[in-house]
Amino acid sequence: MPSSPSSSAQDAREAVAARLRELLLDAGLTGRELAIRCGWHPSKSSRIMNGKTPPSDADIRSWCEACGAAGQADDLIAANRTADSMYVQWKKLQRNGMRRAQEEVVPLWERTRQFRVYASNVVPGMLQTPGYATALMASITEFQGTPDDVAEAVEARMARAHVIREGNHRFALLMEETVLRYRIGDSEAMAAQLGYLLAVMALPRVSLGIIPFTAPRRIWPLEAFYIFDDQHVAVELLTAGVNVKTPSEIAEYGRAFERLAELAVHGSQARALITSAIEALG
């Protein structure tokens, strides 16, 4: 099973901090001596090597030079940037609104050939209708207290979803049955969303499976995640998105997806579950 994605990001930061500590020990320096050489307050070196403060590129270069290990700076900077990009707070990403976040993923979506998506809470963004997306994004904006550009963000989300119908992309999508029942928006918006799912199922490159409430679980419901080919996993948490690029972790998400797929029903059985959810709207 995948470990906590936020823990993975923290592990990456701690690995960088550990390498900096090793350089310090190899150089026979104390944290205070290093801080003096770098012209820092003594507490700064302590915060960095204990993983409490992420170092900047300049910090790492100064650290390496002070330890007589300037040749390791580029490798450490690359590792540090990877750790930084793993864990991205939504408030930081969406500080100017949600539109930009929709547009930033377009290059990744367009170059991905095989999408594997698991949704346990809301309909995946690529399958959302305007009404559903508007209700969802409005609630996120209100909860996070970020600038309200919902109309522009919904338009961008609809535009990036062209990959469902265009290009040489394939989609394996799994949704918990609960997703069909959660009321995002009013009954009219939910009915339109569920009706769209029925339409999308007919597309030749789309496989949509529903995991029934009653399916005997060999694997428990997980956080929503997207696998882009075998190169990148994006995990959605309440406060942040986590980008997983370590091959061993990507493989674990792939294994989890396979187990979840074993629980799902497809075709007529999946359509029956969606139709039942529509009828329950009254």
PDB file of C-alpha atoms in Angstrom:
ATOM      1  CA  MET A   1       0.000   0.000   0.000  1.00  0.00           C
ATOM      2  CA  PRO A   2       1.195   3.535  -0.661  1.00  0.00           C
ATOM      3  CA  SER A   3       2.567   5.356   2.364  1.00  0.00           C
ATOM      4  CA  SER A   4       1.143   8.748   3.261  1.00  0.00           C
ATOM      5  CA  PRO A   5       1.972  11.092   0.358  1.00  0.00           C
ATOM      6  CA  SER A   6       2.575  14.027   2.686  1.00  0.00           C
ATOM      7  CA  SER A   7       4.981  11.797   4.605  1.00  0.00           C
ATOM      8  CA  SER A   8       6.774  11.020   1.353  1.00  0.00           C
ATOM      9  CA  ALA A   9       7.278  14.725   0.713  1.00  0.00           C
ATOM     10  CA  GLN A  10       8.574  15.219   4.233  1.00  0.00           C
ATOM     11  CA  ASP A  11      10.875  12.218   3.776  1.00  0.00           C
ATOM     12  CA  ALA A  12      12.355  13.886   0.686  1.00  0.00           C
ATOM     13  CA  ARG A  13      13.005  17.107   2.621  1.00  0.00           C
ATOM     14  CA  GLU A  14      14.573  15.174   5.478  1.00  0.00           C
ATOM     15  CA  ALA A  15      16.815  13.296   3.039  1.00  0.00           C
ATOM     16  CA  VAL A  16      18.219  16.619   1.800  1.00  0.00           C
ATOM     17  CA  ALA A  17      18.726  17.779   5.387  1.00  0.00           C
ATOM     18  CA  ALA A  18      20.505  14.526   6.217  1.00  0.00           C
ATOM     19  CA  ARG A  19      22.907  14.950   3.288  1.00  0.00           C
ATOM     20  CA  LEU A  20      23.721  18.476   4.449  1.00  0.00           C
ATOM     21  CA  ARG A  21      24.403  17.166   7.967  1.00  0.00           C
ATOM     22  CA  GLU A  22      26.741  14.547   6.523  1.00  0.00           C
ATOM     23  CA  LEU A  23      28.699  17.233   4.679  1.00  0.00           C
ATOM     24  CA  LEU A  24      28.999  19.151   7.934  1.00  0.00           C
ATOM     25  CA  LEU A  25      30.327  16.109   9.781  1.00  0.00           C
ATOM     26  CA  ASP A  26      32.721  15.200   6.965  1.00  0.00           C
ATOM     27  CA  ALA A  27      34.119  18.748   7.112  1.00  0.00           C
ATOM     28  CA  GLY A  28      34.591  18.524  10.896  1.00  0.00           C
ATOM     29  CA  LEU A  29      32.497  21.630  11.471  1.00  0.00           C
ATOM     30  CA  THR A  30      29.814  22.481  13.991  1.00  0.00           C
ATOM     31  CA  GLY A  31      26.600  24.176  12.994  1.00  0.00           C
ATOM     32  CA  ARG A  32      27.786  27.422  14.591  1.00  0.00           C
ATOM     33  CA  GLU A  33      31.101  27.321  12.699  1.00  0.00           C
ATOM     34  CA  LEU A  34      29.282  26.731   9.437  1.00  0.00           C
ATOM     35  CA  ALA A  35      26.901  29.621  10.142  1.00  0.00           C
ATOM     36  CA  ILE A  36      29.859  31.940  10.741  1.00  0.00           C
ATOM     37  CA  ARG A  37      31.489  30.874   7.464  1.00  0.00           C
ATOM     38  CA  CYS A  38      28.207  31.500   5.619  1.00  0.00           C
ATOM     39  CA  GLY A  39      27.483  34.785   7.392  1.00  0.00           C
ATOM     40  CA  TRP A  40      24.225  33.470   8.908  1.00  0.00           C
ATOM     41  CA  HIS A  41      22.621  33.607  12.310  1.00  0.00           C
ATOM     42  CA  PRO A  42      23.587  30.356  14.120  1.00  0.00           C
ATOM     43  CA  SER A  43      19.968  29.230  14.321  1.00  0.00           C
ATOM     44  CA  LYS A  44      19.670  29.122  10.541  1.00  0.00           C
ATOM     45  CA  SER A  45      22.107  26.239  10.086  1.00  0.00           C
ATOM     46  CA  SER A  46      20.324  24.357  12.871  1.00  0.00           C
ATOM     47  CA  ARG A  47      16.900  24.835  11.271  1.00  0.00           C
ATOM     48  CA  ILE A  48      18.175  23.689   7.880  1.00  0.00           C
ATOM     49  CA  MET A  49      19.983  20.566   9.032  1.00  0.00           C
ATOM     50  CA  ASN A  50      17.020  19.546  11.179  1.00  0.00           C
ATOM     51  CA  GLY A  51      14.667  19.896   8.243  1.00  0.00           C
ATOM     52  CA  LYS A  52      12.616  22.669   9.859  1.00  0.00           C
ATOM     53  CA  THR A  53      13.490  25.304   7.240  1.00  0.00           C
ATOM     54  CA  PRO A  54      13.828  24.359   3.553  1.00  0.00           C
ATOM     55  CA  PRO A  55      17.087  25.755   2.162  1.00  0.00           C
ATOM     56  CA  SER A  56      17.200  27.981  -0.917  1.00  0.00           C
ATOM     57  CA  ASP A  57      19.512  27.253  -3.842  1.00  0.00           C
ATOM     58  CA  ALA A  58      21.895  29.933  -2.519  1.00  0.00           C
ATOM     59  CA  ASP A  59      21.817  28.384   0.961  1.00  0.00           C
ATOM     60  CA  ILE A  60      22.847  25.002  -0.419  1.00  0.00           C
ATOM     61  CA  ARG A  61      25.690  26.505  -2.455  1.00  0.00           C
ATOM     62  CA  SER A  62      26.985  28.401   0.585  1.00  0.00           C
ATOM     63  CA  TRP A  63      26.705  25.273   2.738  1.00  0.00           C
ATOM     64  CA  CYS A  64      28.605  23.121   0.254  1.00  0.00           C
ATOM     65  CA  GLU A  65      31.337  25.718  -0.247  1.00  0.00           C
ATOM     66  CA  ALA A  66      31.751  26.148   3.509  1.00  0.00           C
ATOM     67  CA  CYS A  67      32.170  22.367   3.813  1.00  0.00           C
ATOM     68  CA  GLY A  68      34.620  22.150   0.924  1.00  0.00           C
ATOM     69  CA  ALA A  69      32.103  20.203  -1.139  1.00  0.00           C
ATOM     70  CA  ALA A  70      31.102  22.692  -3.825  1.00  0.00           C
ATOM     71  CA  GLY A  71      30.935  19.857  -6.354  1.00  0.00           C
ATOM     72  CA  GLN A  72      27.878  18.398  -4.629  1.00  0.00           C
ATOM     73  CA  ALA A  73      25.831  21.579  -4.749  1.00  0.00           C
ATOM     74  CA  ASP A  74      24.077  20.984  -8.068  1.00  0.00           C
ATOM     75  CA  ASP A  75      22.937  17.481  -7.072  1.00  0.00           C
ATOM     76  CA  LEU A  76      21.636  18.676  -3.730  1.00  0.00           C
ATOM     77  CA  ILE A  77      19.828  21.613  -5.308  1.00  0.00           C
ATOM     78  CA  ALA A  78      18.093  19.242  -7.726  1.00  0.00           C
ATOM     79  CA  ALA A  79      17.051  16.960  -4.852  1.00  0.00           C
ATOM     80  CA  ASN A  80      15.817  19.948  -2.881  1.00  0.00           C
ATOM     81  CA  ARG A  81      13.727  21.250  -5.772  1.00  0.00           C
ATOM     82  CA  THR A  82      12.158  17.810  -6.188  1.00  0.00           C
ATOM     83  CA  ALA A  83      11.217  17.795  -2.506  1.00  0.00           C
ATOM     84  CA  ASP A  84       9.733  21.284  -2.831  1.00  0.00           C
ATOM     85  CA  SER A  85       7.617  20.334  -5.844  1.00  0.00           C
ATOM     86  CA  MET A  86       6.252  17.209  -4.181  1.00  0.00           C
ATOM     87  CA  TYR A  87       4.052  19.007  -1.701  1.00  0.00           C
ATOM     88  CA  VAL A  88       2.190  22.065  -2.967  1.00  0.00           C
ATOM     89  CA  GLN A  89      -0.300  23.768  -0.702  1.00  0.00           C
ATOM     90  CA  TRP A  90      -3.559  24.625  -2.455  1.00  0.00           C
ATOM     91  CA  LYS A  91      -3.598  28.056  -0.822  1.00  0.00           C
ATOM     92  CA  LYS A  92      -0.184  28.771  -2.302  1.00  0.00           C
ATOM     93  CA  LEU A  93      -1.082  27.359  -5.716  1.00  0.00           C
ATOM     94  CA  GLN A  94      -4.446  29.130  -5.757  1.00  0.00           C
ATOM     95  CA  ARG A  95      -3.461  32.369  -4.048  1.00  0.00           C
ATOM     96  CA  ASN A  96      -4.618  34.312  -7.112  1.00  0.00           C
ATOM     97  CA  GLY A  97      -7.614  32.094  -7.828  1.00  0.00           C
ATOM     98  CA  MET A  98      -8.207  28.644  -9.321  1.00  0.00           C
ATOM     99  CA  ARG A  99      -7.970  29.397 -13.060  1.00  0.00           C
ATOM    100  CA  ARG A 100      -4.197  29.296 -13.215  1.00  0.00           C
ATOM    101  CA  ALA A 101      -4.060  25.910 -11.483  1.00  0.00           C
ATOM    102  CA  GLN A 102      -6.333  24.491 -14.210  1.00  0.00           C
ATOM    103  CA  GLU A 103      -4.128  25.815 -16.973  1.00  0.00           C
ATOM    104  CA  GLU A 104      -0.815  24.718 -15.458  1.00  0.00           C
ATOM    105  CA  VAL A 105      -1.605  21.013 -15.854  1.00  0.00           C
ATOM    106  CA  VAL A 106      -2.530  21.257 -19.540  1.00  0.00           C
ATOM    107  CA  PRO A 107       0.972  20.308 -20.853  1.00  0.00           C
ATOM    108  CA  LEU A 108       1.043  17.240 -18.557  1.00  0.00           C
ATOM    109  CA  TRP A 109      -2.433  16.170 -19.647  1.00  0.00           C
ATOM    110  CA  GLU A 110      -1.664  16.638 -23.331  1.00  0.00           C
ATOM    111  CA  ARG A 111       1.526  14.560 -23.285  1.00  0.00           C
ATOM    112  CA  THR A 112       0.064  11.745 -21.174  1.00  0.00           C
ATOM    113  CA  ARG A 113      -1.089   8.725 -23.160  1.00  0.00           C
ATOM    114  CA  GLN A 114      -2.396   6.484 -20.374  1.00  0.00           C
ATOM    115  CA  PHE A 115      -4.416   8.035 -17.545  1.00  0.00           C
ATOM    116  CA  ARG A 116      -5.346   5.956 -14.514  1.00  0.00           C
ATOM    117  CA  VAL A 117      -7.592   7.834 -12.122  1.00  0.00           C
ATOM    118  CA  TYR A 118      -9.149   6.800  -8.832  1.00  0.00           C
ATOM    119  CA  ALA A 119     -11.822   9.033  -7.260  1.00  0.00           C
ATOM    120  CA  SER A 120     -13.220   8.485  -3.788  1.00  0.00           C
ATOM    121  CA  ASN A 121     -14.781  11.889  -3.088  1.00  0.00           C
ATOM    122  CA  VAL A 122     -15.715  13.857  -6.198  1.00  0.00           C
ATOM    123  CA  VAL A 123     -16.018  13.231  -9.931  1.00  0.00           C
ATOM    124  CA  PRO A 124     -12.577  13.554 -11.592  1.00  0.00           C
ATOM    125  CA  GLY A 125     -12.054  17.010 -13.053  1.00  0.00           C
ATOM    126  CA  MET A 126     -11.785  15.726 -16.616  1.00  0.00           C
ATOM    127  CA  LEU A 127     -15.339  14.300 -16.368  1.00  0.00           C
ATOM    128  CA  GLN A 128     -17.020  17.225 -14.636  1.00  0.00           C
ATOM    129  CA  THR A 129     -19.834  19.240 -16.150  1.00  0.00           C
ATOM    130  CA  PRO A 130     -19.924  23.052 -15.834  1.00  0.00           C
ATOM    131  CA  GLY A 131     -22.671  22.973 -13.196  1.00  0.00           C
ATOM    132  CA  TYR A 132     -20.918  20.390 -11.050  1.00  0.00           C
ATOM    133  CA  ALA A 133     -17.524  22.122 -11.391  1.00  0.00           C
ATOM    134  CA  THR A 134     -19.048  25.488 -10.502  1.00  0.00           C
ATOM    135  CA  ALA A 135     -20.605  24.143  -7.307  1.00  0.00           C
ATOM    136  CA  LEU A 136     -17.435  22.306  -6.314  1.00  0.00           C
ATOM    137  CA  MET A 137     -15.043  25.161  -7.034  1.00  0.00           C
ATOM    138  CA  ALA A 138     -17.277  27.689  -5.299  1.00  0.00           C
ATOM    139  CA  SER A 139     -17.212  25.593  -2.136  1.00  0.00           C
ATOM    140  CA  ILE A 140     -13.417  25.205  -2.321  1.00  0.00           C
ATOM    141  CA  THR A 141     -12.943  28.937  -2.854  1.00  0.00           C
ATOM    142  CA  GLU A 142     -15.176  29.776   0.089  1.00  0.00           C
ATOM    143  CA  PHE A 143     -13.477  27.219   2.359  1.00  0.00           C
ATOM    144  CA  GLN A 144      -9.934  28.273   1.472  1.00  0.00           C
ATOM    145  CA  GLY A 145     -10.681  31.973   1.370  1.00  0.00           C
ATOM    146  CA  THR A 146      -8.909  32.401  -1.969  1.00  0.00           C
ATOM    147  CA  PRO A 147      -9.877  34.952  -4.664  1.00  0.00           C
ATOM    148  CA  ASP A 148     -13.141  34.131  -6.435  1.00  0.00           C
ATOM    149  CA  ASP A 149     -12.449  33.439 -10.099  1.00  0.00           C
ATOM    150  CA  VAL A 150     -14.747  30.419 -10.241  1.00  0.00           C
ATOM    151  CA  ALA A 151     -16.307  31.305 -13.596  1.00  0.00           C
ATOM    152  CA  GLU A 152     -12.886  31.622 -15.264  1.00  0.00           C
ATOM    153  CA  ALA A 153     -11.603  28.477 -13.523  1.00  0.00           C
ATOM    154  CA  VAL A 154     -14.603  26.427 -14.684  1.00  0.00           C
ATOM    155  CA  GLU A 155     -14.054  27.618 -18.234  1.00  0.00           C
ATOM    156  CA  ALA A 156     -10.383  26.559 -18.017  1.00  0.00           C
ATOM    157  CA  ARG A 157     -11.351  23.181 -16.542  1.00  0.00           C
ATOM    158  CA  MET A 158     -13.778  22.522 -19.373  1.00  0.00           C
ATOM    159  CA  ALA A 159     -11.139  23.546 -21.952  1.00  0.00           C
ATOM    160  CA  ARG A 160      -8.462  21.191 -20.595  1.00  0.00           C
ATOM    161  CA  ALA A 161     -10.933  18.284 -20.639  1.00  0.00           C
ATOM    162  CA  HIS A 162     -10.728  18.148 -24.425  1.00  0.00           C
ATOM    163  CA  VAL A 163      -8.241  15.291 -23.981  1.00  0.00           C
ATOM    164  CA  ILE A 164     -11.197  13.011 -23.248  1.00  0.00           C
ATOM    165  CA  ARG A 165     -12.453  13.379 -26.805  1.00  0.00           C
ATOM    166  CA  GLU A 166      -9.351  14.375 -28.762  1.00  0.00           C
ATOM    167  CA  GLY A 167      -5.892  12.922 -29.304  1.00  0.00           C
ATOM    168  CA  ASN A 168      -4.427   9.493 -28.625  1.00  0.00           C
ATOM    169  CA  HIS A 169      -5.209   9.294 -24.903  1.00  0.00           C
ATOM    170  CA  ARG A 170      -6.603   6.320 -23.006  1.00  0.00           C
ATOM    171  CA  PHE A 171      -8.468   6.562 -19.718  1.00  0.00           C
ATOM    172  CA  ALA A 172      -9.001   3.976 -17.005  1.00  0.00           C
ATOM    173  CA  LEU A 173     -11.187   5.631 -14.401  1.00  0.00           C
ATOM    174  CA  LEU A 174     -12.438   4.176 -11.124  1.00  0.00           C
ATOM    175  CA  MET A 175     -14.981   5.827  -8.887  1.00  0.00           C
ATOM    176  CA  GLU A 176     -16.397   4.779  -5.555  1.00  0.00           C
ATOM    177  CA  GLU A 177     -20.200   4.546  -5.682  1.00  0.00           C
ATOM    178  CA  THR A 178     -20.295   7.195  -2.960  1.00  0.00           C
ATOM    179  CA  VAL A 179     -19.129   9.722  -5.533  1.00  0.00           C
ATOM    180  CA  LEU A 180     -22.400   9.188  -7.408  1.00  0.00           C
ATOM    181  CA  ARG A 181     -24.398   9.935  -4.274  1.00  0.00           C
ATOM    182  CA  TYR A 182     -22.621  12.952  -2.797  1.00  0.00           C
ATOM    183  CA  ARG A 183     -24.686  16.040  -3.614  1.00  0.00           C
ATOM    184  CA  ILE A 184     -22.323  18.547  -5.212  1.00  0.00           C
ATOM    185  CA  GLY A 185     -24.631  21.334  -6.343  1.00  0.00           C
ATOM    186  CA  ASP A 186     -28.397  21.030  -6.633  1.00  0.00           C
ATOM    187  CA  SER A 187     -30.355  18.084  -8.008  1.00  0.00           C
ATOM    188  CA  GLU A 188     -30.361  19.528 -11.511  1.00  0.00           C
ATOM    189  CA  ALA A 189     -26.555  19.869 -11.536  1.00  0.00           C
ATOM    190  CA  MET A 190     -26.112  16.352 -10.144  1.00  0.00           C
ATOM    191  CA  ALA A 191     -28.513  14.858 -12.698  1.00  0.00           C
ATOM    192  CA  ALA A 192     -26.622  16.548 -15.515  1.00  0.00           C
ATOM    193  CA  GLN A 193     -23.313  15.310 -14.115  1.00  0.00           C
ATOM    194  CA  LEU A 194     -24.489  11.735 -13.762  1.00  0.00           C
ATOM    195  CA  GLY A 195     -26.028  11.829 -17.221  1.00  0.00           C
ATOM    196  CA  TYR A 196     -22.692  12.994 -18.609  1.00  0.00           C
ATOM    197  CA  LEU A 197     -20.969  10.016 -17.011  1.00  0.00           C
ATOM    198  CA  LEU A 198     -23.319   7.722 -18.916  1.00  0.00           C
ATOM    199  CA  ALA A 199     -22.413   9.506 -22.142  1.00  0.00           C
ATOM    200  CA  VAL A 200     -18.669   9.406 -21.502  1.00  0.00           C
ATOM    201  CA  MET A 201     -18.763   5.656 -20.911  1.00  0.00           C
ATOM    202  CA  ALA A 202     -19.558   5.178 -24.574  1.00  0.00           C
ATOM    203  CA  LEU A 203     -16.321   6.820 -25.749  1.00  0.00           C
ATOM    204  CA  PRO A 204     -13.906   4.288 -27.282  1.00  0.00           C
ATOM    205  CA  ARG A 205     -10.830   5.180 -25.215  1.00  0.00           C
ATOM    206  CA  VAL A 206     -12.618   5.522 -21.884  1.00  0.00           C
ATOM    207  CA  SER A 207     -13.086   2.739 -19.328  1.00  0.00           C
ATOM    208  CA  LEU A 208     -15.189   3.835 -16.361  1.00  0.00           C
ATOM    209  CA  GLY A 209     -15.616   1.456 -13.451  1.00  0.00           C
ATOM    210  CA  ILE A 210     -17.758   1.950 -10.359  1.00  0.00           C
ATOM    211  CA  ILE A 211     -16.825   0.316  -7.055  1.00  0.00           C
ATOM    212  CA  PRO A 212     -20.152  -0.641  -5.421  1.00  0.00           C
ATOM    213  CA  PHE A 213     -20.924   0.055  -1.775  1.00  0.00           C
ATOM    214  CA  THR A 214     -21.349  -3.660  -1.284  1.00  0.00           C
ATOM    215  CA  ALA A 215     -18.092  -4.822  -2.885  1.00  0.00           C
ATOM    216  CA  PRO A 216     -16.079  -6.980  -0.444  1.00  0.00           C
ATOM    217  CA  ARG A 217     -12.993  -4.854   0.216  1.00  0.00           C
ATOM    218  CA  ARG A 218      -9.508  -6.242  -0.237  1.00  0.00           C
ATOM    219  CA  ILE A 219      -8.326  -2.642  -0.221  1.00  0.00           C
ATOM    220  CA  TRP A 220      -9.884   0.257   1.626  1.00  0.00           C
ATOM    221  CA  PRO A 221     -10.962   3.588   0.062  1.00  0.00           C
ATOM    222  CA  LEU A 222      -7.911   5.774  -0.562  1.00  0.00           C
ATOM    223  CA  GLU A 223      -7.302   9.434  -1.257  1.00  0.00           C
ATOM    224  CA  ALA A 224      -8.013  10.425  -4.872  1.00  0.00           C
ATOM    225  CA  PHE A 225      -5.041  10.020  -7.204  1.00  0.00           C
ATOM    226  CA  TYR A 226      -4.123  10.411 -10.850  1.00  0.00           C
ATOM    227  CA  ILE A 227      -1.412   8.317 -12.545  1.00  0.00           C
ATOM    228  CA  PHE A 228       0.054   9.899 -15.686  1.00  0.00           C
ATOM    229  CA  ASP A 229       1.630   7.103 -17.722  1.00  0.00           C
ATOM    230  CA  ASP A 230       4.161   5.550 -15.348  1.00  0.00           C
ATOM    231  CA  GLN A 231       5.960   8.833 -14.754  1.00  0.00           C
ATOM    232  CA  HIS A 232       3.973  10.850 -12.247  1.00  0.00           C
ATOM    233  CA  VAL A 233       1.256  10.444  -9.626  1.00  0.00           C
ATOM    234  CA  ALA A 234      -0.769  13.433  -8.410  1.00  0.00           C
ATOM    235  CA  VAL A 235      -2.505  12.935  -5.058  1.00  0.00           C
ATOM    236  CA  GLU A 236      -5.185  15.290  -3.786  1.00  0.00           C
ATOM    237  CA  LEU A 237      -5.300  16.075  -0.066  1.00  0.00           C
ATOM    238  CA  LEU A 238      -7.450  18.579   1.794  1.00  0.00           C
ATOM    239  CA  THR A 239      -4.746  21.225   2.075  1.00  0.00           C
ATOM    240  CA  ALA A 240      -2.292  20.285  -0.655  1.00  0.00           C
ATOM    241  CA  GLY A 241      -1.521  18.392  -3.800  1.00  0.00           C
ATOM    242  CA  VAL A 242       1.348  15.900  -3.711  1.00  0.00           C
ATOM    243  CA  ASN A 243       3.369  15.050  -6.801  1.00  0.00           C
ATOM    244  CA  VAL A 244       4.971  11.628  -6.572  1.00  0.00           C
ATOM    245  CA  LYS A 245       7.772  10.859  -9.028  1.00  0.00           C
ATOM    246  CA  THR A 246       9.789   8.193  -7.240  1.00  0.00           C
ATOM    247  CA  PRO A 247       9.515   4.994  -9.340  1.00  0.00           C
ATOM    248  CA  SER A 248       8.943   2.718  -6.348  1.00  0.00           C
ATOM    249  CA  GLU A 249       6.062   4.884  -5.080  1.00  0.00           C
ATOM    250  CA  ILE A 250       4.526   5.173  -8.548  1.00  0.00           C
ATOM    251  CA  ALA A 251       4.607   1.376  -8.723  1.00  0.00           C
ATOM    252  CA  GLU A 252       2.787   1.171  -5.393  1.00  0.00           C
ATOM    253  CA  TYR A 253       0.011   3.424  -6.648  1.00  0.00           C
ATOM    254  CA  GLY A 254      -0.174   1.282  -9.766  1.00  0.00           C
ATOM    255  CA  ARG A 255      -0.571  -1.814  -7.610  1.00  0.00           C
ATOM    256  CA  ALA A 256      -3.267  -0.124  -5.542  1.00  0.00           C
ATOM    257  CA  PHE A 257      -5.102   0.869  -8.733  1.00  0.00           C
ATOM    258  CA  GLU A 258      -5.068  -2.745  -9.920  1.00  0.00           C
ATOM    259  CA  ARG A 259      -6.579  -3.943  -6.644  1.00  0.00           C
ATOM    260  CA  LEU A 260      -9.243  -1.244  -6.737  1.00  0.00           C
ATOM    261  CA  ALA A 261     -10.025  -2.179 -10.334  1.00  0.00           C
ATOM    262  CA  GLU A 262     -10.743  -5.731  -9.223  1.00  0.00           C
ATOM    263  CA  LEU A 263     -13.584  -4.364  -7.070  1.00  0.00           C
ATOM    264  CA  ALA A 264     -15.186  -2.267  -9.801  1.00  0.00           C
ATOM    265  CA  VAL A 265     -18.037  -3.118 -12.125  1.00  0.00           C
ATOM    266  CA  HIS A 266     -18.146  -1.894 -15.691  1.00  0.00           C
ATOM    267  CA  GLY A 267     -20.544  -1.735 -18.610  1.00  0.00           C
ATOM    268  CA  SER A 268     -24.202  -2.444 -17.891  1.00  0.00           C
ATOM    269  CA  GLN A 269     -23.604  -2.939 -14.155  1.00  0.00           C
ATOM    270  CA  ALA A 270     -21.881   0.446 -13.859  1.00  0.00           C
ATOM    271  CA  ARG A 271     -24.618   2.119 -15.897  1.00  0.00           C
ATOM    272  CA  ALA A 272     -27.212   0.611 -13.574  1.00  0.00           C
ATOM    273  CA  LEU A 273     -25.502   2.159 -10.534  1.00  0.00           C
ATOM    274  CA  ILE A 274     -25.358   5.575 -12.204  1.00  0.00           C
ATOM    275  CA  THR A 275     -28.984   5.338 -13.306  1.00  0.00           C
ATOM    276  CA  SER A 276     -29.989   4.392  -9.768  1.00  0.00           C
ATOM    277  CA  ALA A 277     -28.210   7.480  -8.445  1.00  0.00           C
ATOM    278  CA  ILE A 278     -30.076   9.646 -10.948  1.00  0.00           C
ATOM    279  CA  GLU A 279     -33.412   8.142  -9.892  1.00  0.00           C
ATOM    280  CA  ALA A 280     -32.569   8.797  -6.231  1.00  0.00           C
ATOM    281  CA  LEU A 281     -32.412  12.524  -6.982  1.00  0.00           C
ATOM    282  CA  GLY A 282     -36.194  12.458  -7.392  1.00  0.00           C
TER     283      GLY A 282
END
